[in-house]
PDB file of N, CA and C in Angstrom:
ATOM      1  N   MET A 214     114.441 116.381  82.706  1.00 42.00           N
ATOM      2  CA  MET A 214     113.417 116.167  83.716  1.00 42.00           C
ATOM      3  C   MET A 214     113.484 114.708  84.169  1.00 42.00           C
ATOM      4  N   SER A 215     113.522 114.505  85.510  1.00 52.00           N
ATOM      5  CA  SER A 215     113.542 113.131  86.010  1.00 52.00           C
ATOM      6  C   SER A 215     112.179 112.787  86.604  1.00 52.00           C
ATOM      7  N   ILE A 216     111.791 111.570  86.382  1.00 58.00           N
ATOM      8  CA  ILE A 216     110.518 111.094  86.907  1.00 58.00           C
ATOM      9  C   ILE A 216     110.824 110.050  87.960  1.00 58.00           C
ATOM     10  N   SER A 217     110.339 110.281  89.158  1.00 61.00           N
ATOM     11  CA  SER A 217     110.566 109.358  90.255  1.00 61.00           C
ATOM     12  C   SER A 217     109.654 108.142  90.104  1.00 61.00           C
ATOM     13  N   SER A 218     110.239 106.966  90.279  1.00 90.00           N
ATOM     14  CA  SER A 218     109.438 105.744  90.186  1.00 90.00           C
ATOM     15  C   SER A 218     109.411 105.018  91.521  1.00 90.00           C
ATOM     16  N   GLY A 219     109.551 105.772  92.580  1.00 95.00           N
ATOM     17  CA  GLY A 219     109.504 105.225  93.922  1.00 95.00           C
ATOM     18  C   GLY A 219     109.022 106.304  94.869  1.00 95.00           C
ATOM     19  N   GLY A 220     108.945 105.948  96.136  1.00 96.00           N
ATOM     20  CA  GLY A 220     108.499 106.926  97.105  1.00 96.00           C
ATOM     21  C   GLY A 220     108.510 106.358  98.501  1.00 96.00           C
ATOM     22  N   ALA A 221     108.000 107.163  99.412  1.00 97.00           N
ATOM     23  CA  ALA A 221     107.920 106.759 100.811  1.00 97.00           C
ATOM     24  C   ALA A 221     106.834 107.568 101.492  1.00 97.00           C
ATOM     25  N   THR A 222     106.322 107.005 102.552  1.00 97.00           N
ATOM     26  CA  THR A 222     105.348 107.688 103.384  1.00 97.00           C
ATOM     27  C   THR A 222     105.575 107.248 104.819  1.00 97.00           C
ATOM     28  N   VAL A 223     104.992 107.975 105.751  1.00 97.00           N
ATOM     29  CA  VAL A 223     105.081 107.626 107.166  1.00 97.00           C
ATOM     30  C   VAL A 223     103.687 107.222 107.629  1.00 97.00           C
ATOM     31  N   ASP A 224     103.580 106.022 108.200  1.00 96.00           N
ATOM     32  CA  ASP A 224     102.305 105.544 108.725  1.00 96.00           C
ATOM     33  C   ASP A 224     101.910 106.402 109.925  1.00 96.00           C
ATOM     34  N   ASP A 225     100.744 107.005 109.862  1.00 92.00           N
ATOM     35  CA  ASP A 225     100.277 107.889 110.933  1.00 92.00           C
ATOM     36  C   ASP A 225     100.063 107.157 112.249  1.00 92.00           C
ATOM     37  N   ASP A 226      99.756 105.869 112.198  1.00 93.00           N
ATOM     38  CA  ASP A 226      99.455 105.128 113.420  1.00 93.00           C
ATOM     39  C   ASP A 226     100.696 104.813 114.245  1.00 93.00           C
ATOM     40  N   ASP A 227     101.761 104.334 113.598  1.00 95.00           N
ATOM     41  CA  ASP A 227     102.919 103.894 114.386  1.00 95.00           C
ATOM     42  C   ASP A 227     104.251 104.496 113.955  1.00 95.00           C
ATOM     43  N   GLY A 228     104.237 105.370 112.957  1.00 95.00           N
ATOM     44  CA  GLY A 228     105.469 106.020 112.530  1.00 95.00           C
ATOM     45  C   GLY A 228     106.359 105.188 111.626  1.00 95.00           C
ATOM     46  N   THR A 229     105.892 104.009 111.210  1.00 97.00           N
ATOM     47  CA  THR A 229     106.662 103.164 110.295  1.00 97.00           C
ATOM     48  C   THR A 229     106.851 103.891 108.974  1.00 97.00           C
ATOM     49  N   TRP A 230     108.060 103.804 108.444  1.00 98.00           N
ATOM     50  CA  TRP A 230     108.317 104.321 107.104  1.00 98.00           C
ATOM     51  C   TRP A 230     107.965 103.223 106.113  1.00 98.00           C
ATOM     52  N   ILE A 231     107.161 103.549 105.124  1.00 98.00           N
ATOM     53  CA  ILE A 231     106.788 102.600 104.082  1.00 98.00           C
ATOM     54  C   ILE A 231     107.419 103.107 102.792  1.00 98.00           C
ATOM     55  N   VAL A 232     108.309 102.288 102.227  1.00 98.00           N
ATOM     56  CA  VAL A 232     109.109 102.699 101.071  1.00 98.00           C
ATOM     57  C   VAL A 232     108.799 101.748  99.916  1.00 98.00           C
ATOM     58  N   TRP A 233     108.769 102.272  98.691  1.00 98.00           N
ATOM     59  CA  TRP A 233     108.443 101.432  97.546  1.00 98.00           C
ATOM     60  C   TRP A 233     109.200 101.868  96.295  1.00 98.00           C
ATOM     61  N   GLY A 234     109.235 100.944  95.334  1.00 97.00           N
ATOM     62  CA  GLY A 234     109.770 101.232  94.011  1.00 97.00           C
ATOM     63  C   GLY A 234     111.275 101.373  93.965  1.00 97.00           C
ATOM     64  N   GLU A 235     111.735 102.203  93.027  1.00 97.00           N
ATOM     65  CA  GLU A 235     113.153 102.459  92.837  1.00 97.00           C
ATOM     66  C   GLU A 235     113.570 103.618  93.736  1.00 97.00           C
ATOM     67  N   VAL A 236     114.324 103.307  94.773  1.00 97.00           N
ATOM     68  CA  VAL A 236     114.712 104.317  95.756  1.00 97.00           C
ATOM     69  C   VAL A 236     116.104 104.821  95.379  1.00 97.00           C
ATOM     70  N   ASP A 237     116.108 105.949  94.694  1.00 96.00           N
ATOM     71  CA  ASP A 237     117.338 106.523  94.178  1.00 96.00           C
ATOM     72  C   ASP A 237     117.467 107.977  94.630  1.00 96.00           C
ATOM     73  N   VAL A 238     118.390 108.704  94.031  1.00 95.00           N
ATOM     74  CA  VAL A 238     118.639 110.082  94.447  1.00 95.00           C
ATOM     75  C   VAL A 238     117.381 110.948  94.305  1.00 95.00           C
ATOM     76  N   ALA A 239     116.596 110.738  93.258  1.00 95.00           N
ATOM     77  CA  ALA A 239     115.382 111.533  93.063  1.00 95.00           C
ATOM     78  C   ALA A 239     114.381 111.292  94.191  1.00 95.00           C
ATOM     79  N   VAL A 240     114.196 110.038  94.559  1.00 96.00           N
ATOM     80  CA  VAL A 240     113.276 109.707  95.653  1.00 96.00           C
ATOM     81  C   VAL A 240     113.818 110.265  96.965  1.00 96.00           C
ATOM     82  N   ALA A 241     115.114 110.095  97.204  1.00 95.00           N
ATOM     83  CA  ALA A 241     115.717 110.596  98.440  1.00 95.00           C
ATOM     84  C   ALA A 241     115.499 112.101  98.573  1.00 95.00           C
ATOM     85  N   GLN A 242     115.626 112.832  97.477  1.00 95.00           N
ATOM     86  CA  GLN A 242     115.396 114.277  97.505  1.00 95.00           C
ATOM     87  C   GLN A 242     113.924 114.595  97.729  1.00 95.00           C
ATOM     88  N   ASP A 243     113.047 113.807  97.126  1.00 95.00           N
ATOM     89  CA  ASP A 243     111.606 114.052  97.234  1.00 95.00           C
ATOM     90  C   ASP A 243     111.062 113.817  98.642  1.00 95.00           C
ATOM     91  N   VAL A 244     111.553 112.767  99.310  1.00 97.00           N
ATOM     92  CA  VAL A 244     110.940 112.369 100.581  1.00 97.00           C
ATOM     93  C   VAL A 244     111.847 112.586 101.796  1.00 97.00           C
ATOM     94  N   GLY A 245     113.084 112.978 101.584  1.00 96.00           N
ATOM     95  CA  GLY A 245     114.036 113.117 102.689  1.00 96.00           C
ATOM     96  C   GLY A 245     113.558 114.009 103.814  1.00 96.00           C
ATOM     97  N   ASP A 246     113.086 115.194 103.495  1.00 96.00           N
ATOM     98  CA  ASP A 246     112.643 116.128 104.533  1.00 96.00           C
ATOM     99  C   ASP A 246     111.440 115.587 105.302  1.00 96.00           C
ATOM    100  N   MET A 247     110.524 114.957 104.584  1.00 97.00           N
ATOM    101  CA  MET A 247     109.336 114.392 105.236  1.00 97.00           C
ATOM    102  C   MET A 247     109.732 113.290 106.214  1.00 97.00           C
ATOM    103  N   LEU A 248     110.656 112.413 105.806  1.00 97.00           N
ATOM    104  CA  LEU A 248     111.086 111.339 106.695  1.00 97.00           C
ATOM    105  C   LEU A 248     111.872 111.896 107.883  1.00 97.00           C
ATOM    106  N   LYS A 249     112.732 112.867 107.641  1.00 97.00           N
ATOM    107  CA  LYS A 249     113.488 113.490 108.739  1.00 97.00           C
ATOM    108  C   LYS A 249     112.551 114.115 109.764  1.00 97.00           C
ATOM    109  N   ALA A 250     111.462 114.690 109.305  1.00 96.00           N
ATOM    110  CA  ALA A 250     110.497 115.328 110.210  1.00 96.00           C
ATOM    111  C   ALA A 250     109.832 114.323 111.137  1.00 96.00           C
ATOM    112  N   SER A 251     109.845 113.042 110.763  1.00 97.00           N
ATOM    113  CA  SER A 251     109.206 112.013 111.592  1.00 97.00           C
ATOM    114  C   SER A 251     110.165 111.429 112.630  1.00 97.00           C
ATOM    115  N   LEU A 252     111.430 111.814 112.591  1.00 96.00           N
ATOM    116  CA  LEU A 252     112.403 111.282 113.547  1.00 96.00           C
ATOM    117  C   LEU A 252     112.056 111.753 114.948  1.00 96.00           C
ATOM    118  N   ASP A 253     112.123 110.812 115.899  1.00 95.00           N
ATOM    119  CA  ASP A 253     111.708 111.114 117.268  1.00 95.00           C
ATOM    120  C   ASP A 253     112.692 110.604 118.316  1.00 95.00           C
ATOM    121  N   GLY A 254     113.918 110.303 117.888  1.00 96.00           N
ATOM    122  CA  GLY A 254     114.915 109.806 118.833  1.00 96.00           C
ATOM    123  C   GLY A 254     114.896 108.304 119.028  1.00 96.00           C
ATOM    124  N   HIS A 255     113.966 107.627 118.378  1.00 96.00           N
ATOM    125  CA  HIS A 255     113.857 106.169 118.445  1.00 96.00           C
ATOM    126  C   HIS A 255     114.107 105.605 117.057  1.00 96.00           C
ATOM    127  N   PRO A 256     114.720 104.404 116.981  1.00 97.00           N
ATOM    128  CA  PRO A 256     114.940 103.826 115.657  1.00 97.00           C
ATOM    129  C   PRO A 256     113.618 103.535 114.957  1.00 97.00           C
ATOM    130  N   LYS A 257     113.598 103.760 113.677  1.00 98.00           N
ATOM    131  CA  LYS A 257     112.396 103.556 112.874  1.00 98.00           C
ATOM    132  C   LYS A 257     112.286 102.121 112.370  1.00 98.00           C
ATOM    133  N   THR A 258     111.051 101.688 112.206  1.00 98.00           N
ATOM    134  CA  THR A 258     110.746 100.467 111.475  1.00 98.00           C
ATOM    135  C   THR A 258     110.492 100.914 110.046  1.00 98.00           C
ATOM    136  N   ILE A 259     111.147 100.242 109.091  1.00 98.00           N
ATOM    137  CA  ILE A 259     111.033 100.632 107.687  1.00 98.00           C
ATOM    138  C   ILE A 259     110.563  99.428 106.879  1.00 98.00           C
ATOM    139  N   ASP A 260     109.383  99.538 106.288  1.00 98.00           N
ATOM    140  CA  ASP A 260     108.794  98.484 105.464  1.00 98.00           C
ATOM    141  C   ASP A 260     109.350  98.609 104.050  1.00 98.00           C
ATOM    142  N   LEU A 261     110.115  97.598 103.630  1.00 98.00           N
ATOM    143  CA  LEU A 261     110.781  97.612 102.325  1.00 98.00           C
ATOM    144  C   LEU A 261     110.235  96.557 101.368  1.00 98.00           C
ATOM    145  N   ARG A 262     109.116  95.956 101.687  1.00 97.00           N
ATOM    146  CA  ARG A 262     108.607  94.838 100.889  1.00 97.00           C
ATOM    147  C   ARG A 262     108.373  95.183  99.428  1.00 97.00           C
ATOM    148  N   ARG A 263     108.134  96.456  99.114  1.00 97.00           N
ATOM    149  CA  ARG A 263     107.821  96.837  97.731  1.00 97.00           C
ATOM    150  C   ARG A 263     108.974  97.578  97.046  1.00 97.00           C
ATOM    151  N   VAL A 264     110.165  97.533  97.620  1.00 97.00           N
ATOM    152  CA  VAL A 264     111.327  98.188  97.006  1.00 97.00           C
ATOM    153  C   VAL A 264     111.907  97.274  95.927  1.00 97.00           C
ATOM    154  N   THR A 265     112.162  97.840  94.748  1.00 96.00           N
ATOM    155  CA  THR A 265     112.707  97.069  93.632  1.00 96.00           C
ATOM    156  C   THR A 265     114.158  97.430  93.330  1.00 96.00           C
ATOM    157  N   PHE A 266     114.620  98.582  93.816  1.00 96.00           N
ATOM    158  CA  PHE A 266     115.980  99.048  93.554  1.00 96.00           C
ATOM    159  C   PHE A 266     116.368 100.006  94.665  1.00 96.00           C
ATOM    160  N   LEU A 267     117.660  99.967  95.038  1.00 96.00           N
ATOM    161  CA  LEU A 267     118.167 100.873  96.076  1.00 96.00           C
ATOM    162  C   LEU A 267     119.579 101.287  95.694  1.00 96.00           C
ATOM    163  N   ASP A 268     119.817 102.599  95.584  1.00 95.00           N
ATOM    164  CA  ASP A 268     121.182 103.062  95.341  1.00 95.00           C
ATOM    165  C   ASP A 268     121.741 103.659  96.628  1.00 95.00           C
ATOM    166  N   SER A 269     122.925 104.247  96.557  1.00 95.00           N
ATOM    167  CA  SER A 269     123.561 104.768  97.764  1.00 95.00           C
ATOM    168  C   SER A 269     122.760 105.892  98.402  1.00 95.00           C
ATOM    169  N   SER A 270     122.055 106.687  97.618  1.00 95.00           N
ATOM    170  CA  SER A 270     121.204 107.740  98.176  1.00 95.00           C
ATOM    171  C   SER A 270     120.042 107.136  98.947  1.00 95.00           C
ATOM    172  N   GLY A 271     119.486 106.064  98.410  1.00 96.00           N
ATOM    173  CA  GLY A 271     118.413 105.362  99.103  1.00 96.00           C
ATOM    174  C   GLY A 271     118.904 104.713 100.375  1.00 96.00           C
ATOM    175  N   LEU A 272     120.098 104.157 100.338  1.00 97.00           N
ATOM    176  CA  LEU A 272     120.684 103.555 101.531  1.00 97.00           C
ATOM    177  C   LEU A 272     120.897 104.605 102.611  1.00 97.00           C
ATOM    178  N   ARG A 273     121.405 105.748 102.225  1.00 96.00           N
ATOM    179  CA  ARG A 273     121.595 106.843 103.182  1.00 96.00           C
ATOM    180  C   ARG A 273     120.258 107.231 103.820  1.00 96.00           C
ATOM    181  N   LEU A 274     119.220 107.262 103.020  1.00 96.00           N
ATOM    182  CA  LEU A 274     117.881 107.577 103.515  1.00 96.00           C
ATOM    183  C   LEU A 274     117.452 106.568 104.581  1.00 96.00           C
ATOM    184  N   LEU A 275     117.676 105.278 104.324  1.00 97.00           N
ATOM    185  CA  LEU A 275     117.306 104.244 105.291  1.00 97.00           C
ATOM    186  C   LEU A 275     118.083 104.401 106.588  1.00 97.00           C
ATOM    187  N   LEU A 276     119.365 104.720 106.476  1.00 97.00           N
ATOM    188  CA  LEU A 276     120.203 104.843 107.671  1.00 97.00           C
ATOM    189  C   LEU A 276     119.786 106.011 108.554  1.00 97.00           C
ATOM    190  N   LEU A 277     119.097 106.998 107.983  1.00 97.00           N
ATOM    191  CA  LEU A 277     118.570 108.098 108.789  1.00 97.00           C
ATOM    192  C   LEU A 277     117.608 107.597 109.858  1.00 97.00           C
ATOM    193  N   GLY A 278     116.998 106.444 109.608  1.00 97.00           N
ATOM    194  CA  GLY A 278     116.013 105.887 110.527  1.00 97.00           C
ATOM    195  C   GLY A 278     116.614 105.247 111.765  1.00 97.00           C
ATOM    196  N   GLY A 279     117.916 105.225 111.867  1.00 97.00           N
ATOM    197  CA  GLY A 279     118.572 104.654 113.041  1.00 97.00           C
ATOM    198  C   GLY A 279     118.969 105.735 114.036  1.00 97.00           C
ATOM    199  N   THR A 280     119.462 105.286 115.174  1.00 96.00           N
ATOM    200  CA  THR A 280     120.005 106.189 116.182  1.00 96.00           C
ATOM    201  C   THR A 280     121.462 105.795 116.419  1.00 96.00           C
ATOM    202  N   ALA A 281     122.147 106.536 117.240  1.00 94.00           N
ATOM    203  CA  ALA A 281     123.539 106.199 117.560  1.00 94.00           C
ATOM    204  C   ALA A 281     123.625 104.843 118.252  1.00 94.00           C
ATOM    205  N   GLU A 282     122.579 104.472 118.983  1.00 95.00           N
ATOM    206  CA  GLU A 282     122.578 103.216 119.734  1.00 95.00           C
ATOM    207  C   GLU A 282     122.041 102.028 118.966  1.00 95.00           C
ATOM    208  N   GLU A 283     121.134 102.282 118.026  1.00 96.00           N
ATOM    209  CA  GLU A 283     120.439 101.167 117.379  1.00 96.00           C
ATOM    210  C   GLU A 283     120.062 101.533 115.945  1.00 96.00           C
ATOM    211  N   GLY A 284     120.280 100.570 115.043  1.00 97.00           N
ATOM    212  CA  GLY A 284     119.948 100.800 113.644  1.00 97.00           C
ATOM    213  C   GLY A 284     118.462 100.661 113.382  1.00 97.00           C
ATOM    214  N   PRO A 285     118.030 101.116 112.205  1.00 98.00           N
ATOM    215  CA  PRO A 285     116.627 100.964 111.843  1.00 98.00           C
ATOM    216  C   PRO A 285     116.277  99.487 111.688  1.00 98.00           C
ATOM    217  N   LEU A 286     115.014  99.163 111.898  1.00 98.00           N
ATOM    218  CA  LEU A 286     114.514  97.800 111.724  1.00 98.00           C
ATOM    219  C   LEU A 286     113.922  97.697 110.318  1.00 98.00           C
ATOM    220  N   LEU A 287     114.566  96.911 109.457  1.00 98.00           N
ATOM    221  CA  LEU A 287     114.138  96.773 108.075  1.00 98.00           C
ATOM    222  C   LEU A 287     113.248  95.550 107.934  1.00 98.00           C
ATOM    223  N   VAL A 288     112.023  95.785 107.505  1.00 98.00           N
ATOM    224  CA  VAL A 288     111.026  94.721 107.381  1.00 98.00           C
ATOM    225  C   VAL A 288     110.886  94.335 105.915  1.00 98.00           C
ATOM    226  N   GLY A 289     110.997  93.024 105.653  1.00 97.00           N
ATOM    227  CA  GLY A 289     110.760  92.513 104.309  1.00 97.00           C
ATOM    228  C   GLY A 289     111.761  92.999 103.274  1.00 97.00           C
ATOM    229  N   ALA A 290     112.999  93.218 103.668  1.00 97.00           N
ATOM    230  CA  ALA A 290     114.018  93.707 102.726  1.00 97.00           C
ATOM    231  C   ALA A 290     114.266  92.677 101.630  1.00 97.00           C
ATOM    232  N   PRO A 291     114.018  93.049 100.370  1.00 97.00           N
ATOM    233  CA  PRO A 291     114.268  92.123  99.273  1.00 97.00           C
ATOM    234  C   PRO A 291     115.771  91.926  99.055  1.00 97.00           C
ATOM    235  N   ALA A 292     116.113  90.917  98.280  1.00 95.00           N
ATOM    236  CA  ALA A 292     117.513  90.580  98.024  1.00 95.00           C
ATOM    237  C   ALA A 292     118.293  91.775  97.479  1.00 95.00           C
ATOM    238  N   ALA A 293     117.693  92.574  96.609  1.00 91.00           N
ATOM    239  CA  ALA A 293     118.391  93.727  96.032  1.00 91.00           C
ATOM    240  C   ALA A 293     118.825  94.708  97.115  1.00 91.00           C
ATOM    241  N   VAL A 294     117.990  94.899  98.115  1.00 95.00           N
ATOM    242  CA  VAL A 294     118.319  95.800  99.220  1.00 95.00           C
ATOM    243  C   VAL A 294     119.388  95.171 100.099  1.00 95.00           C
ATOM    244  N   ARG A 295     119.219  93.912 100.434  1.00 96.00           N
ATOM    245  CA  ARG A 295     120.213  93.212 101.258  1.00 96.00           C
ATOM    246  C   ARG A 295     121.583  93.213 100.586  1.00 96.00           C
ATOM    247  N   ASP A 296     121.597  93.039  99.274  1.00 95.00           N
ATOM    248  CA  ASP A 296     122.863  93.022  98.540  1.00 95.00           C
ATOM    249  C   ASP A 296     123.596  94.360  98.676  1.00 95.00           C
ATOM    250  N   VAL A 297     122.879  95.461  98.518  1.00 96.00           N
ATOM    251  CA  VAL A 297     123.504  96.780  98.644  1.00 96.00           C
ATOM    252  C   VAL A 297     124.049  96.971 100.056  1.00 96.00           C
ATOM    253  N   ILE A 298     123.270  96.580 101.043  1.00 96.00           N
ATOM    254  CA  ILE A 298     123.706  96.729 102.431  1.00 96.00           C
ATOM    255  C   ILE A 298     124.946  95.883 102.702  1.00 96.00           C
ATOM    256  N   THR A 299     124.960  94.663 102.208  1.00 96.00           N
ATOM    257  CA  THR A 299     126.105  93.779 102.411  1.00 96.00           C
ATOM    258  C   THR A 299     127.336  94.270 101.653  1.00 96.00           C
ATOM    259  N   LEU A 300     127.166  94.679 100.412  1.00 96.00           N
ATOM    260  CA  LEU A 300     128.294  95.148  99.601  1.00 96.00           C
ATOM    261  C   LEU A 300     128.952  96.388 100.187  1.00 96.00           C
ATOM    262  N   THR A 301     128.178  97.206 100.892  1.00 96.00           N
ATOM    263  CA  THR A 301     128.738  98.415 101.495  1.00 96.00           C
ATOM    264  C   THR A 301     129.273  98.163 102.905  1.00 96.00           C
ATOM    265  N   GLY A 302     129.096  96.928 103.403  1.00 96.00           N
ATOM    266  CA  GLY A 302     129.603  96.592 104.734  1.00 96.00           C
ATOM    267  C   GLY A 302     128.770  97.154 105.868  1.00 96.00           C
ATOM    268  N   LEU A 303     127.529  97.484 105.597  1.00 96.00           N
ATOM    269  CA  LEU A 303     126.679  98.120 106.603  1.00 96.00           C
ATOM    270  C   LEU A 303     125.659  97.172 107.237  1.00 96.00           C
ATOM    271  N   GLU A 304     125.831  95.864 107.022  1.00 94.00           N
ATOM    272  CA  GLU A 304     124.849  94.915 107.557  1.00 94.00           C
ATOM    273  C   GLU A 304     124.773  94.922 109.080  1.00 94.00           C
ATOM    274  N   HIS A 305     125.800  95.418 109.752  1.00 95.00           N
ATOM    275  CA  HIS A 305     125.777  95.459 111.217  1.00 95.00           C
ATOM    276  C   HIS A 305     125.231  96.778 111.756  1.00 95.00           C
ATOM    277  N   THR A 306     124.839  97.689 110.858  1.00 96.00           N
ATOM    278  CA  THR A 306     124.283  98.969 111.292  1.00 96.00           C
ATOM    279  C   THR A 306     122.770  99.012 111.161  1.00 96.00           C
ATOM    280  N   VAL A 307     122.190  97.934 110.661  1.00 97.00           N
ATOM    281  CA  VAL A 307     120.738  97.829 110.537  1.00 97.00           C
ATOM    282  C   VAL A 307     120.302  96.528 111.194  1.00 97.00           C
ATOM    283  N   ARG A 308     119.016  96.414 111.442  1.00 97.00           N
ATOM    284  CA  ARG A 308     118.434  95.171 111.941  1.00 97.00           C
ATOM    285  C   ARG A 308     117.427  94.700 110.903  1.00 97.00           C
ATOM    286  N   PHE A 309     117.359  93.394 110.693  1.00 96.00           N
ATOM    287  CA  PHE A 309     116.421  92.825 109.729  1.00 96.00           C
ATOM    288  C   PHE A 309     115.309  92.096 110.467  1.00 96.00           C
ATOM    289  N   ALA A 310     114.084  92.343 110.077  1.00 93.00           N
ATOM    290  CA  ALA A 310     112.926  91.604 110.582  1.00 93.00           C
ATOM    291  C   ALA A 310     112.286  90.936 109.386  1.00 93.00           C
ATOM    292  N   GLU A 311     112.032  89.679 109.508  1.00 70.00           N
ATOM    293  CA  GLU A 311     111.399  88.952 108.408  1.00 70.00           C
ATOM    294  C   GLU A 311     109.890  89.008 108.568  1.00 70.00           C
ATOM    295  N   THR A 312     109.222  89.028 107.452  1.00 59.00           N
ATOM    296  CA  THR A 312     107.762  89.005 107.464  1.00 59.00           C
ATOM    297  C   THR A 312     107.306  87.615 107.062  1.00 59.00           C
ATOM    298  N   GLU A 313     106.118  87.270 107.454  1.00 50.00           N
ATOM    299  CA  GLU A 313     105.570  85.958 107.116  1.00 50.00           C
ATOM    300  C   GLU A 313     105.563  85.773 105.613  1.00 50.00           C
ATOM    301  N   GLY A 314     106.095  84.644 105.170  1.00 45.00           N
ATOM    302  CA  GLY A 314     106.128  84.357 103.742  1.00 45.00           C
ATOM    303  C   GLY A 314     107.284  84.992 103.008  1.00 45.00           C
ATOM    304  N   SER A 315     108.220  85.626 103.721  1.00 44.00           N
ATOM    305  CA  SER A 315     109.359  86.256 103.091  1.00 44.00           C
ATOM    306  C   SER A 315     110.282  85.200 102.490  1.00 44.00           C
ATOM    307  N   PRO A 316     110.785  85.399 101.276  1.00 44.00           N
ATOM    308  CA  PRO A 316     111.681  84.423 100.672  1.00 44.00           C
ATOM    309  C   PRO A 316     113.033  84.351 101.375  1.00 44.00           C
ATOM    310  N   ASP A 317     113.453  85.428 102.038  1.00 45.00           N
ATOM    311  CA  ASP A 317     114.719  85.453 102.758  1.00 45.00           C
ATOM    312  C   ASP A 317     114.438  85.312 104.236  1.00 45.00           C
ATOM    313  N   SER A 318     114.317  84.078 104.705  1.00 42.00           N
ATOM    314  CA  SER A 318     113.906  83.875 106.084  1.00 42.00           C
ATOM    315  C   SER A 318     115.053  83.933 107.067  1.00 42.00           C
ATOM    316  N   GLY A 319     116.281  84.093 106.611  1.00 45.00           N
ATOM    317  CA  GLY A 319     117.411  84.286 107.510  1.00 45.00           C
ATOM    318  C   GLY A 319     117.730  83.046 108.319  1.00 45.00           C
ATOM    319  N   ASP A 320     118.372  83.241 109.457  1.00 44.00           N
ATOM    320  CA  ASP A 320     118.782  82.126 110.325  1.00 44.00           C
ATOM    321  C   ASP A 320     117.585  81.573 111.080  1.00 44.00           C
ATOM    322  N   ASP A 321     117.599  80.278 111.269  1.00 43.00           N
ATOM    323  CA  ASP A 321     116.510  79.636 112.001  1.00 43.00           C
ATOM    324  C   ASP A 321     116.991  79.037 113.310  1.00 43.00           C
ATOM    325  N   ASP A 322     118.106  79.541 113.880  1.00 42.00           N
ATOM    326  CA  ASP A 322     118.594  78.951 115.111  1.00 42.00           C
ATOM    327  C   ASP A 322     118.097  79.687 116.349  1.00 42.00           C
ATOM    328  N   ALA A 323     116.886  80.064 116.388  1.00 37.00           N
ATOM    329  CA  ALA A 323     116.348  80.789 117.544  1.00 37.00           C
ATOM    330  C   ALA A 323     116.170  79.928 118.726  1.00 37.00           C
TER     331      ALA A 323
END
């Protein structure tokens, strides 16, 4: 028996995916259909501020939030998530948005 230590929900107001905890194969199986049902042809904003772990199943789940034209917008992605995305070479298929007070503030050449 596996116990999921993560999860996801869809914000009713704006459709943002809110993801937390250890996002692994168990979580992907638990929430995949619910997240797919929220797809509307537009890239999703995905709040990752509370994610502590992400495996390849979790990464696949995040990529579902993109479209052929534009990747999902990842908000507050912690270093563990960024590392997985970078190691898999998928950093150009997602967009990163920083939140106020985020430790990974990215480039400042705006």
